[in-house]
Short mmCIF file of C-alpha atoms in Angstrom, two decimals:
data_model
loop_
_atom_site.label_atom_id
_atom_site.label_comp_id
_atom_site.label_asym_id
_atom_site.label_seq_id
_atom_site.Cartn_x
_atom_site.Cartn_y
_atom_site.Cartn_z
CA MET R 1 0.00 0.00 0.00
CA SER R 2 1.32 3.39 -0.93
CA ASP R 3 -0.15 5.26 2.03
CA VAL R 4 1.59 3.26 4.74
CA THR R 5 2.89 5.66 7.39
CA ARG R 6 6.05 5.43 9.47
CA ALA R 7 3.92 4.93 12.60
CA ASP R 8 2.31 1.88 10.97
CA VAL R 9 5.75 0.45 10.16
CA CYS R 10 6.85 1.04 13.76
CA ALA R 11 3.72 -0.67 15.12
CA ALA R 12 4.40 -3.77 13.01
CA ALA R 13 8.08 -3.77 14.02
CA ILE R 14 7.10 -3.60 17.68
CA ALA R 15 4.58 -6.41 17.15
CA ASP R 16 7.39 -8.50 15.67
CA ALA R 17 9.43 -8.02 18.85
CA PHE R 18 6.71 -9.94 20.73
CA LYS R 19 5.85 -12.60 18.18
CA ASP R 20 8.05 -15.37 19.57
CA ASP R 21 7.34 -14.72 23.25
CA GLY R 22 4.66 -17.36 23.80
CA GLU R 23 2.42 -17.09 26.86
CA ILE R 24 4.00 -14.27 28.80
CA PHE R 25 2.94 -10.85 30.13
CA ALA R 26 3.61 -8.23 27.46
CA SER R 27 4.19 -4.99 29.30
CA PRO R 28 4.36 -1.97 26.98
CA MET R 29 5.22 1.50 28.31
CA GLY R 30 3.89 4.21 26.04
CA LEU R 31 1.54 4.47 23.13
CA LEU R 32 3.29 2.82 20.17
CA PRO R 33 4.44 -0.13 22.32
CA MET R 34 0.83 -0.60 23.48
CA LEU R 35 -0.35 -0.52 19.88
CA GLY R 36 2.37 -2.96 18.75
CA VAL R 37 1.69 -5.43 21.56
CA ARG R 38 -2.04 -5.45 20.84
CA LEU R 39 -1.31 -5.92 17.17
CA ALA R 40 0.91 -8.92 17.99
CA LYS R 41 -1.84 -10.42 20.15
CA LEU R 42 -4.31 -10.11 17.27
CA THR R 43 -1.93 -11.61 14.71
CA SER R 44 1.32 -13.45 15.44
CA ASN R 45 0.93 -14.29 19.15
CA PRO R 46 -2.61 -14.71 20.55
CA ASP R 47 -1.18 -16.26 23.74
CA LEU R 48 0.21 -12.91 24.95
CA VAL R 49 -1.16 -11.70 28.28
CA ILE R 50 -1.98 -7.99 28.31
CA SER R 51 -3.20 -5.55 30.94
CA ASP R 52 -5.05 -2.26 31.17
CA GLY R 53 -1.81 -0.64 32.34
CA GLU R 54 -3.15 -0.46 35.91
CA SER R 55 -4.18 -3.68 37.61
CA LEU R 56 -6.31 -5.86 35.33
CA PHE R 57 -5.39 -8.57 32.82
CA LEU R 58 -7.65 -8.13 29.79
CA ALA R 59 -9.10 -11.16 28.02
CA GLY R 60 -9.75 -9.37 24.75
CA VAL R 61 -7.82 -6.81 22.76
CA PRO R 62 -9.55 -3.45 23.15
CA PRO R 63 -8.66 -0.30 21.20
CA LEU R 64 -6.07 1.99 22.80
CA PHE R 65 -7.36 3.53 26.06
CA ALA R 66 -10.75 1.81 25.79
CA THR R 67 -12.21 0.36 28.96
CA GLY R 68 -14.79 -2.32 29.66
CA ASP R 69 -13.08 -5.35 28.21
CA VAL R 70 -13.52 -8.79 29.80
CA VAL R 71 -11.08 -9.19 32.69
CA GLU R 72 -9.08 -12.43 32.95
CA GLY R 73 -6.92 -11.66 35.96
CA TRP R 74 -5.66 -9.28 38.59
CA ILE R 75 -2.20 -7.72 38.38
CA PRO R 76 -1.74 -5.07 41.07
CA PHE R 77 1.77 -3.63 41.37
CA ARG R 78 2.79 -6.08 44.10
CA LYS R 79 2.08 -8.97 41.71
CA VAL R 80 3.96 -7.23 38.90
CA PHE R 81 7.10 -7.50 41.01
CA ASP R 82 6.43 -11.19 41.55
CA LEU R 83 6.03 -11.64 37.81
CA VAL R 84 9.26 -9.73 37.08
CA ALA R 85 11.17 -12.15 39.31
CA TYR R 86 9.28 -15.13 37.83
CA GLY R 87 10.50 -13.98 34.43
CA LYS R 88 7.47 -14.60 32.19
CA ARG R 89 7.34 -11.03 31.06
CA HIS R 90 8.58 -8.88 28.21
CA VAL R 91 8.64 -5.17 28.92
CA MET R 92 9.15 -2.50 26.31
CA MET R 93 10.30 0.65 28.08
CA GLY R 94 11.12 4.14 26.90
CA ALA R 95 14.68 5.41 27.02
CA THR R 96 15.89 8.97 27.46
CA GLN R 97 19.36 7.65 26.60
CA VAL R 98 20.61 4.36 25.15
CA ASP R 99 24.30 3.68 24.66
CA ARG R 100 26.48 1.54 22.44
CA HIS R 101 26.21 -1.37 24.86
CA GLY R 102 22.46 -1.26 25.25
CA ASN R 103 22.47 0.42 28.66
CA GLN R 104 19.44 2.67 29.20
CA ASN R 105 18.80 5.78 31.28
CA ILE R 106 15.46 7.14 32.49
CA SER R 107 16.74 8.43 35.82
CA ALA R 108 18.37 11.83 35.25
CA ILE R 109 20.63 13.70 32.85
CA GLY R 110 24.03 14.82 34.08
CA ASP R 111 25.65 13.94 37.38
CA TRP R 112 23.46 11.74 39.59
CA ALA R 113 24.34 13.72 42.72
CA ARG R 114 23.23 17.00 41.17
CA PRO R 115 21.51 16.31 37.86
CA ARG R 116 21.18 18.88 35.11
CA ARG R 117 17.73 17.50 34.45
CA GLN R 118 15.92 15.19 36.80
CA LEU R 119 13.76 12.59 35.05
CA LEU R 120 11.62 9.84 36.54
CA GLY R 121 14.16 7.95 38.59
CA SER R 122 15.21 4.42 37.71
CA ARG R 123 11.71 2.99 38.19
CA GLY R 124 11.75 -0.75 37.52
CA ALA R 125 14.49 -0.70 34.89
CA PRO R 126 17.24 -2.32 37.01
CA GLY R 127 14.95 -5.19 38.02
CA ASN R 128 13.41 -5.62 34.59
CA THR R 129 16.71 -5.93 32.79
CA VAL R 130 18.21 -8.62 35.04
CA ASN R 131 14.99 -10.64 35.30
CA ASN R 132 12.94 -10.63 32.13
CA ARG R 133 13.12 -9.83 28.44
CA THR R 134 13.39 -6.07 27.88
CA SER R 135 13.07 -3.96 24.74
CA TYR R 136 13.16 -0.21 24.19
CA TRP R 137 11.10 2.15 22.10
CA VAL R 138 12.58 5.46 20.92
CA PRO R 139 10.09 7.62 18.99
CA LYS R 140 12.63 10.25 18.00
CA HIS R 141 15.99 8.75 17.06
CA SER R 142 18.78 11.28 17.62
CA THR R 143 22.33 11.67 18.91
CA ARG R 144 20.81 13.03 22.13
CA VAL R 145 19.17 9.65 22.79
CA PHE R 146 21.73 7.28 21.23
CA VAL R 147 24.84 8.31 23.15
CA GLU R 148 28.27 6.73 23.57
CA ALA R 149 27.68 6.17 27.30
CA VAL R 150 24.50 6.87 29.28
CA ASP R 151 24.78 9.28 32.23
CA ILE R 152 23.10 6.86 34.63
CA VAL R 153 22.60 3.15 34.03
CA SER R 154 18.96 2.37 34.86
CA GLY R 155 18.49 -0.50 32.40
CA VAL R 156 21.44 -2.92 32.28
CA GLY R 157 22.90 -3.96 28.93
CA PRO R 158 24.52 -7.36 28.36
CA GLN R 159 28.12 -6.24 28.86
CA ARG R 160 27.39 -4.60 32.22
CA ALA R 161 25.36 -7.63 33.23
CA GLU R 162 28.22 -9.96 32.37
CA GLN R 163 30.66 -7.83 34.35
CA ALA R 164 28.30 -7.95 37.35
CA GLY R 165 28.41 -11.74 37.39
CA PHE R 166 26.35 -14.81 36.67
CA ALA R 167 23.33 -13.72 38.74
CA ALA R 168 23.05 -10.52 36.73
CA ALA R 169 23.73 -12.01 33.30
CA ARG R 170 21.66 -15.18 33.76
CA TYR R 171 18.32 -13.71 32.68
CA ASN R 172 19.52 -10.49 31.03
CA ASP R 173 17.86 -10.38 27.63
CA ILE R 174 17.79 -7.05 25.82
CA HIS R 175 15.75 -8.13 22.85
CA ARG R 176 15.06 -5.20 20.51
CA ILE R 177 15.41 -1.46 20.26
CA VAL R 178 12.82 -0.05 17.90
CA SER R 179 13.06 3.61 16.85
CA ASN R 180 11.30 5.74 14.28
CA LEU R 181 14.23 4.99 11.94
CA GLY R 182 14.98 1.31 12.37
CA VAL R 183 15.18 -1.89 14.38
CA PHE R 184 18.22 -2.90 16.45
CA ASP R 185 19.44 -5.58 18.83
CA VAL R 186 22.52 -5.76 21.08
CA LYS R 187 24.20 -8.72 19.43
CA GLY R 188 26.85 -6.69 17.65
CA ASP R 189 30.58 -6.94 18.28
CA ASP R 190 31.38 -6.81 22.00
CA HIS R 191 27.65 -6.82 22.95
CA SER R 192 27.07 -3.61 21.04
CA VAL R 193 23.99 -2.18 19.35
CA ARG R 194 23.53 -3.63 15.88
CA LEU R 195 21.31 -2.34 13.11
CA LEU R 196 18.87 -5.06 12.02
CA SER R 197 16.78 -3.10 9.53
CA VAL R 198 15.98 0.41 8.38
CA HIS R 199 12.39 1.50 7.93
CA PRO R 200 11.16 2.09 4.37
CA GLY R 201 12.47 5.45 3.16
CA VAL R 202 15.30 5.60 5.71
CA SER R 203 18.93 5.19 4.63
CA VAL R 204 21.66 3.54 6.66
CA ASP R 205 23.59 6.82 6.57
CA GLN R 206 20.63 8.63 8.02
CA VAL R 207 20.59 6.21 10.96
CA ARG R 208 24.35 6.56 11.45
CA GLU R 209 24.13 10.33 11.48
CA ALA R 210 21.36 10.24 14.08
CA THR R 211 23.35 7.88 16.30
CA GLY R 212 26.02 9.16 18.71
CA PHE R 213 28.14 6.00 18.61
CA GLU R 214 29.56 3.56 16.10
CA LEU R 215 26.77 1.16 15.16
CA ASP R 216 27.48 -2.45 14.36
CA LEU R 217 26.51 -2.60 10.70
CA PRO R 218 25.91 -5.82 8.79
CA ALA R 219 27.14 -5.81 5.16
CA ASP R 220 23.58 -5.70 3.90
CA VAL R 221 20.93 -3.98 5.94
CA PRO R 222 17.43 -5.08 5.00
CA VAL R 223 14.39 -2.83 4.98
CA THR R 224 11.90 -3.28 7.84
CA ARG R 225 8.88 -5.14 6.54
CA GLY R 226 5.76 -3.10 5.94
CA PRO R 227 2.55 -3.96 7.73
CA THR R 228 0.30 -6.46 5.97
CA SER R 229 -3.10 -5.30 4.79
CA GLU R 230 -4.65 -7.23 7.69
CA GLU R 231 -2.40 -5.34 10.13
CA LEU R 232 -3.28 -2.02 8.53
CA VAL R 233 -6.97 -2.69 8.98
CA LEU R 234 -6.42 -3.67 12.61
CA ILE R 235 -4.33 -0.57 13.30
CA ARG R 236 -6.53 1.94 11.52
CA GLU R 237 -10.00 0.62 12.06
CA MET R 238 -9.81 -1.24 15.29
CA LEU R 239 -6.92 -0.39 17.59
CA ASP R 240 -6.22 3.28 16.82
CA PRO R 241 -9.04 4.77 14.71
CA LYS R 242 -8.32 8.24 16.13
CA GLY R 243 -4.71 8.20 14.92
CA LEU R 244 -3.19 8.73 18.37
CA ARG R 245 -0.02 7.07 17.06
CA PHE R 246 0.74 10.13 14.95
CA LYS R 247 1.30 12.15 18.12
CA GLU R 248 4.33 9.96 18.81
CA VAL R 249 5.50 9.40 15.24
CA PRO R 250 4.21 12.21 13.00
CA GLN R 251 2.41 11.14 9.88
CA GLU R 252 4.53 10.89 6.80
CA VAL R 253 3.88 8.68 3.86
CA ALA R 254 6.71 6.28 3.26
CA PRO R 255 7.63 5.83 -0.39
CA MET H 1 -19.95 -4.60 80.60
CA SER H 2 -18.60 -4.93 77.09
CA THR H 3 -15.08 -3.75 76.51
CA GLY H 4 -14.15 -3.85 72.82
CA PRO H 5 -10.82 -2.97 71.29
CA ARG H 6 -9.83 0.60 71.96
CA ASP H 7 -10.93 3.60 69.98
CA LYS H 8 -7.97 4.93 67.99
CA GLN H 9 -9.61 7.88 66.31
CA LEU H 10 -7.44 10.98 66.14
CA SER H 11 -7.57 14.33 64.42
CA ILE H 12 -5.12 15.26 61.68
CA ASP H 13 -3.32 17.58 64.07
CA GLU H 14 -3.08 14.91 66.74
CA VAL H 15 -1.32 12.62 64.26
CA VAL H 16 1.15 15.31 63.27
CA ALA H 17 1.76 16.06 66.97
CA GLU H 18 3.07 12.50 67.31
CA LEU H 19 5.77 13.09 64.69
CA SER H 20 9.12 14.64 65.46
CA ASP H 21 12.10 16.14 63.67
CA GLY H 22 14.45 13.68 62.01
CA MET H 23 11.94 10.84 61.80
CA THR H 24 11.83 8.28 59.01
CA ILE H 25 8.34 8.44 57.55
CA GLY H 26 6.96 6.01 54.96
CA ILE H 27 4.17 7.38 52.79
CA GLY H 28 1.81 4.83 51.24
CA GLY H 29 -0.05 4.90 47.92
CA TRP H 30 1.82 4.97 44.62
CA GLY H 31 2.88 7.99 42.55
CA PRO H 32 -0.30 10.06 42.21
CA ARG H 33 -2.57 7.32 43.56
CA ARG H 34 -4.26 7.13 46.98
CA LYS H 35 -1.69 9.20 48.81
CA PRO H 36 -2.42 10.39 52.37
CA MET H 37 -2.39 13.97 51.14
CA ALA H 38 -4.33 15.49 54.07
CA LEU H 39 -1.58 14.23 56.41
CA VAL H 40 1.12 15.45 54.03
CA ARG H 41 -0.50 18.90 53.94
CA ALA H 42 -0.57 18.91 57.75
CA ILE H 43 3.18 18.15 57.80
CA LEU H 44 3.69 21.08 55.43
CA ARG H 45 1.94 23.40 57.88
CA SER H 46 3.93 22.05 60.84
CA ASP H 47 7.44 23.07 61.83
CA LEU H 48 8.72 19.50 61.41
CA GLN H 49 12.08 19.27 59.67
CA ASP H 50 14.97 16.97 58.69
CA LEU H 51 12.62 14.16 57.71
CA THR H 52 13.62 10.98 55.94
CA ILE H 53 10.83 10.25 53.47
CA VAL H 54 10.35 6.76 52.01
CA SER H 55 7.91 6.85 49.11
CA TRP H 56 7.03 5.59 45.64
CA GLY H 57 6.74 9.27 45.03
CA GLY H 58 4.17 11.66 43.68
CA ALA H 59 3.13 15.12 44.80
CA ASP H 60 3.70 14.02 48.42
CA VAL H 61 7.43 14.09 47.71
CA GLY H 62 7.14 17.21 45.53
CA LEU H 63 5.34 19.22 48.22
CA LEU H 64 7.62 18.15 51.06
CA ALA H 65 10.71 18.82 48.93
CA ARG H 66 9.47 22.28 47.96
CA ALA H 67 8.85 23.06 51.64
CA GLY H 68 12.40 21.99 52.53
CA LYS H 69 11.19 19.26 54.87
CA ILE H 70 13.28 16.43 53.44
CA ARG H 71 16.79 15.74 54.62
CA ARG H 72 16.91 12.28 53.06
CA LEU H 73 14.70 10.81 50.35
CA VAL H 74 14.37 7.10 49.56
CA PHE H 75 12.64 6.74 46.20
CA ALA H 76 12.40 4.68 42.99
CA PHE H 77 10.58 7.32 40.94
CA VAL H 78 8.61 10.49 41.43
CA SER H 79 5.76 10.97 38.95
CA LEU H 80 2.31 12.47 38.54
CA ASP H 81 1.42 9.95 35.75
CA SER H 82 -0.54 12.33 33.48
CA VAL H 83 2.23 14.86 34.12
CA PRO H 84 5.19 12.47 33.82
CA LEU H 85 7.78 14.48 35.73
CA GLU H 86 7.08 16.03 39.15
CA PRO H 87 8.20 19.68 38.83
CA ASN H 88 8.79 20.36 42.52
CA PHE H 89 10.91 17.22 42.82
CA GLN H 90 12.79 18.12 39.63
CA LYS H 91 13.51 21.57 40.98
CA ALA H 92 14.74 20.19 44.29
CA ARG H 93 17.04 17.71 42.57
CA GLN H 94 18.41 20.22 40.07
CA GLU H 95 19.00 22.82 42.78
CA GLY H 96 20.44 20.22 45.14
CA THR H 97 18.12 21.06 48.03
CA ILE H 98 17.59 17.47 49.22
CA PRO H 99 20.84 16.70 51.06
CA GLU H 100 20.70 12.91 50.83
CA LEU H 101 19.19 10.69 48.14
CA VAL H 102 18.72 6.95 47.99
CA GLU H 103 17.49 5.85 44.56
CA LEU H 104 16.28 2.26 44.35
CA ASP H 105 14.70 0.05 41.73
CA GLU H 106 10.97 0.02 42.53
CA GLY H 107 11.00 -3.70 43.31
CA MET H 108 13.98 -3.26 45.64
CA PHE H 109 11.88 -0.78 47.50
CA GLN H 110 9.23 -3.44 48.14
CA THR H 111 11.91 -5.92 49.19
CA GLY H 112 13.36 -3.39 51.65
CA LEU H 113 9.93 -2.90 53.23
CA ARG H 114 9.43 -6.69 53.34
CA ALA H 115 12.75 -7.12 55.13
CA ALA H 116 11.71 -4.53 57.72
CA ALA H 117 8.26 -6.13 58.05
CA GLN H 118 9.92 -9.50 58.74
CA ARG H 119 12.46 -7.93 61.14
CA LEU H 120 15.30 -9.10 58.90
CA PRO H 121 18.42 -7.01 58.19
CA PHE H 122 18.17 -7.64 54.44
CA LEU H 123 16.60 -9.80 51.77
CA PRO H 124 18.37 -11.05 48.63
CA MET H 125 17.27 -9.88 45.22
CA ARG H 126 18.44 -9.82 41.63
CA ALA H 127 17.26 -6.25 40.89
CA GLY H 128 20.00 -3.66 41.07
CA LEU H 129 22.84 -5.87 39.84
CA GLY H 130 24.86 -4.19 37.11
CA SER H 131 22.93 -0.91 37.39
CA ASP H 132 24.03 2.43 38.78
CA VAL H 133 21.69 1.90 41.73
CA LEU H 134 24.57 -0.04 43.29
CA VAL H 135 27.16 2.50 42.12
CA ASN H 136 25.32 5.55 43.49
CA GLN H 137 24.26 3.77 46.68
CA PRO H 138 27.57 2.20 47.77
CA GLN H 139 26.02 1.39 51.16
CA ILE H 140 24.02 -1.35 49.45
CA LYS H 141 26.08 -4.55 49.45
CA THR H 142 25.78 -7.91 47.77
CA VAL H 143 25.45 -11.32 49.39
CA THR H 144 26.68 -14.66 48.06
CA SER H 145 24.41 -17.67 48.20
CA PRO H 146 25.68 -20.49 50.44
CA TYR H 147 24.04 -22.92 48.01
CA ALA H 148 25.45 -23.86 44.64
CA GLY H 149 23.07 -23.21 41.78
CA PRO H 150 23.25 -24.09 38.11
CA ASP H 151 26.79 -24.69 36.82
CA ASP H 152 27.93 -24.91 40.45
CA VAL H 153 27.78 -21.14 40.70
CA HIS H 154 27.11 -19.49 44.05
CA GLU H 155 25.02 -16.55 42.89
CA GLU H 156 25.96 -13.13 44.19
CA LEU H 157 22.78 -11.12 44.74
CA VAL H 158 21.86 -7.71 46.09
CA ALA H 159 21.37 -7.68 49.86
CA VAL H 160 18.54 -5.15 49.94
CA PRO H 161 18.71 -3.50 53.37
CA ALA H 162 15.57 -3.32 55.50
CA LEU H 163 13.67 -0.08 55.07
CA HIS H 164 12.66 0.36 58.66
CA LEU H 165 10.22 3.20 59.31
CA ASP H 166 9.50 5.16 62.45
CA VAL H 167 6.06 5.98 61.14
CA ALA H 168 3.87 4.94 58.21
CA LEU H 169 1.16 7.23 56.84
CA VAL H 170 -1.42 5.62 54.53
CA HIS H 171 -4.85 6.51 53.17
CA LEU H 172 -7.59 3.92 52.59
CA ASN H 173 -11.27 4.04 51.75
CA ARG H 174 -12.86 2.74 54.96
CA ALA H 175 -11.80 1.85 58.49
CA ASP H 176 -13.44 1.15 61.79
CA ARG H 177 -12.39 3.11 64.87
CA HIS H 178 -10.00 0.33 65.88
CA GLY H 179 -7.86 0.40 62.74
CA ASN H 180 -9.25 -2.43 60.60
CA ALA H 181 -9.32 -0.93 57.12
CA THR H 182 -10.30 -1.71 53.53
CA TYR H 183 -9.27 -0.43 50.13
CA LEU H 184 -12.10 -0.42 47.59
CA GLY H 185 -10.15 0.42 44.43
CA PRO H 186 -8.31 -1.85 42.00
CA ASP H 187 -4.95 -1.98 43.76
CA PRO H 188 -3.94 -2.20 47.43
CA TYR H 189 -0.54 -0.74 46.50
CA PHE H 190 1.77 -1.53 49.46
CA ASP H 191 -0.02 0.12 52.35
CA ASP H 192 -0.05 -3.04 54.49
CA LEU H 193 3.68 -3.41 53.97
CA PHE H 194 4.34 0.22 55.00
CA CYS H 195 2.40 -0.40 58.23
CA LEU H 196 4.28 -3.65 58.95
CA ALA H 197 7.64 -1.95 58.34
CA ALA H 198 6.86 0.86 60.81
CA ASP H 199 6.93 1.22 64.58
CA ARG H 200 3.70 3.20 64.37
CA ALA H 201 1.17 3.47 61.58
CA TYR H 202 -1.54 6.06 61.02
CA VAL H 203 -4.31 5.45 58.53
CA SER H 204 -6.52 8.21 57.21
CA VAL H 205 -9.76 7.15 55.54
CA GLU H 206 -12.60 8.59 53.57
CA GLN H 207 -15.04 7.30 56.15
CA VAL H 208 -14.98 5.61 59.54
CA VAL H 209 -17.68 2.96 59.73
CA ASP H 210 -18.83 0.29 62.19
CA THR H 211 -16.78 -2.89 62.02
CA ALA H 212 -19.73 -4.75 60.48
CA GLY H 213 -19.92 -2.09 57.80
CA LEU H 214 -16.43 -2.91 56.53
CA THR H 215 -17.59 -6.06 54.74
CA VAL H 216 -21.13 -5.04 53.80
CA ASP H 217 -20.38 -3.96 50.25
CA THR H 218 -17.03 -5.60 49.53
CA PRO H 219 -15.32 -8.99 49.93
CA VAL H 220 -13.40 -9.77 53.09
CA GLN H 221 -10.18 -10.00 51.03
CA ARG H 222 -10.19 -6.22 50.77
CA LEU H 223 -9.51 -5.89 54.50
CA LEU H 224 -5.89 -4.88 53.99
CA LEU H 225 -5.08 -3.60 57.46
CA SER H 226 -5.70 -5.34 60.75
CA ARG H 227 -5.93 -3.21 63.88
CA MET H 228 -2.74 -4.90 65.15
CA MET H 229 -0.89 -2.92 62.48
CA VAL H 230 -2.50 0.45 63.16
CA THR H 231 -1.79 3.05 65.83
CA GLY H 232 -4.30 5.73 64.88
CA VAL H 233 -7.28 6.32 62.58
CA VAL H 234 -8.23 9.67 61.09
CA GLU H 235 -11.39 10.40 59.14
CA THR H 236 -10.38 12.77 56.31
CA PRO H 237 -13.05 12.90 53.58
CA HIS H 238 -11.36 13.74 50.28
CA GLY H 239 -8.10 13.25 52.17
CA ALA H 240 -6.26 11.80 49.16
CA HIS H 241 -7.07 14.78 46.95
CA PHE H 242 -5.68 15.49 44.32
CA THR H 243 -4.55 11.88 43.87
CA THR H 244 -6.90 8.99 43.04
CA CYS H 245 -9.04 7.34 45.69
CA THR H 246 -11.01 4.96 43.49
CA PRO H 247 -13.99 4.36 43.71
CA ASP H 248 -14.68 7.33 46.02
CA TYR H 249 -13.12 9.71 43.49
CA GLU H 250 -10.58 9.79 40.69
CA ARG H 251 -7.58 12.08 40.32
CA ASP H 252 -8.41 15.77 40.04
CA GLU H 253 -6.57 16.28 36.75
CA ARG H 254 -7.47 19.96 36.43
CA PHE H 255 -6.16 20.71 39.90
CA GLN H 256 -3.05 18.62 39.28
CA ARG H 257 -2.34 20.63 36.12
CA ALA H 258 -2.69 23.83 38.14
CA TYR H 259 -0.33 22.39 40.76
CA ALA H 260 2.23 21.37 38.12
CA ALA H 261 1.99 24.74 36.36
CA ALA H 262 2.55 26.62 39.62
CA ALA H 263 5.39 24.31 40.64
CA SER H 264 7.21 24.77 37.34
CA GLY H 265 6.49 28.50 37.18
CA SER H 266 8.12 31.41 38.96
CA ASP H 267 8.49 31.71 42.72
CA GLU H 268 5.54 34.13 42.60
CA ASP H 269 3.40 31.51 40.83
CA TRP H 270 4.20 29.02 43.54
CA ALA H 271 3.61 31.53 46.33
CA ALA H 272 0.18 32.31 44.87
CA PHE H 273 -0.73 28.61 44.68
CA SER H 274 0.59 28.02 48.14
CA SER H 275 -1.26 30.90 49.76
CA ARG H 276 -4.50 29.97 48.05
CA PHE H 277 -4.42 26.28 48.93
CA LEU H 278 -1.75 25.23 51.37
CA GLU H 279 -1.48 27.73 54.18
CA GLY H 280 -4.80 27.14 55.95
CA ASP H 281 -6.06 23.98 57.64
CA GLU H 282 -7.55 20.97 55.84
CA ALA H 283 -11.08 22.43 55.89
CA SER H 284 -9.90 25.60 54.18
CA TYR H 285 -7.94 23.51 51.64
CA GLN H 286 -11.08 21.55 50.77
CA ALA H 287 -13.10 24.78 50.54
CA ALA H 288 -10.49 26.35 48.24
CA VAL H 289 -10.49 23.20 46.08
CA GLN H 290 -14.28 23.38 45.89
CA ALA H 291 -14.11 27.01 44.77
CA PHE H 292 -11.46 26.10 42.19
CA ALA H 293 -13.72 23.34 40.83
CA GLU H 294 -16.66 25.77 40.58
CA GLU H 295 -14.53 28.17 38.51
CA GLY H 296 -13.85 25.38 36.03
CA LYS H 297 -17.51 24.71 35.35
#
């Protein structure tokens, strides 16, 4: 389809990050991750367990921010922590910074003792990254986000985990980084960030220029697959008819 | 003669009178959800100082930080949800006005409270390993398992220290006068754990009811607090405002936006907000909030 938007491509790429997860709790933080997870549940992985983002497991797959779906379970915060330790969970978090080794920062910018800009705090990132599969979503790929070394390590990348010992590395599993420009993992040289695909209309050079460290680049970088027509119908007519996704990834028609 | 359990009802001011400078105070709820805000506002009006505050933080932390009440803050995040970053907390951090910070992973925080509740010095946990939580909090040590695990490895885990509290402050929906209390919303958060981790616990509630009334309209499983865990009970209708207290009321988003705008504005903006809402007693706060709501209609 010629009118496929970048946001649609991102949604399908996020869905792909969850397609092989089986029956686990998919825990998306933010709008596009929520859209992608619900898309995966309606297509490639119906066994995914999803929540309302507060305390209920939802049996169906409601549109973004809809309420009133059938409830299939109870997941208050205290049980989220149990599930993190149990490991049957894949969280896709945001990232104010991500570095070459897949470390993530959502805590603060600058010196921890006296930050230039205080952000959320580390939240659950340290626990997530040493217990269950973790991915990141970056809606605006830039050298400010993709930095050589993060200011504060909230989410632990594979190299740091390995250095911290077996208990840290055992379940560390940084699966995907999806941005508005491409899809990445951390299986490059020396546990570094590797480019897996560029979105339609994006060049490899464009990704390199928007990245503040040396990316691991395969000889041939494929183009991220476009959403199928079934996925487009689900995104546009069912999950996000109001086009909320364009607030995160502005509408542009990919060639 | 029938002698039941004792009546623990107190006023807001009587609770605050039992606090003292330098205390470690745990504040229940979660972010901008079911926070004991009436008690927090009373602390703001008091001359208490040098407090250690232990909180999954929202505006409770923001307000106390802005008022210069916090000497030491134990936190995992501070957020208003619909306003992601708490402006008063941001300001305090960026200006360095909180002398001592302890930043934990949010699950470590629960484990620390559990350790205190079980009267243990620490509990082992995976969270924190490899992250800067352990770098920036060098007082937090690791512990090596005495048992061999897979590959004969003795896992080295974080020894999360007990988060012992002098006092816990929590807000629930209903309680009886003895301290048995229920939450009626979707999530208990960790209010029972805060009470168990504390020497003394004070619960404010929307409504004090007869003991029989506690289970009239809700299952017995919602009785989160037993009177053994509670020192005092305060009836504070709308006492979690402007955070959620589902199903009694949801977050007051319009008021929260006004709070966030004032907090991130000039000192004059904050002074105006403060004098309109925060400098009188709880009754005048609620009256000012009512007037603010009327303006919005």
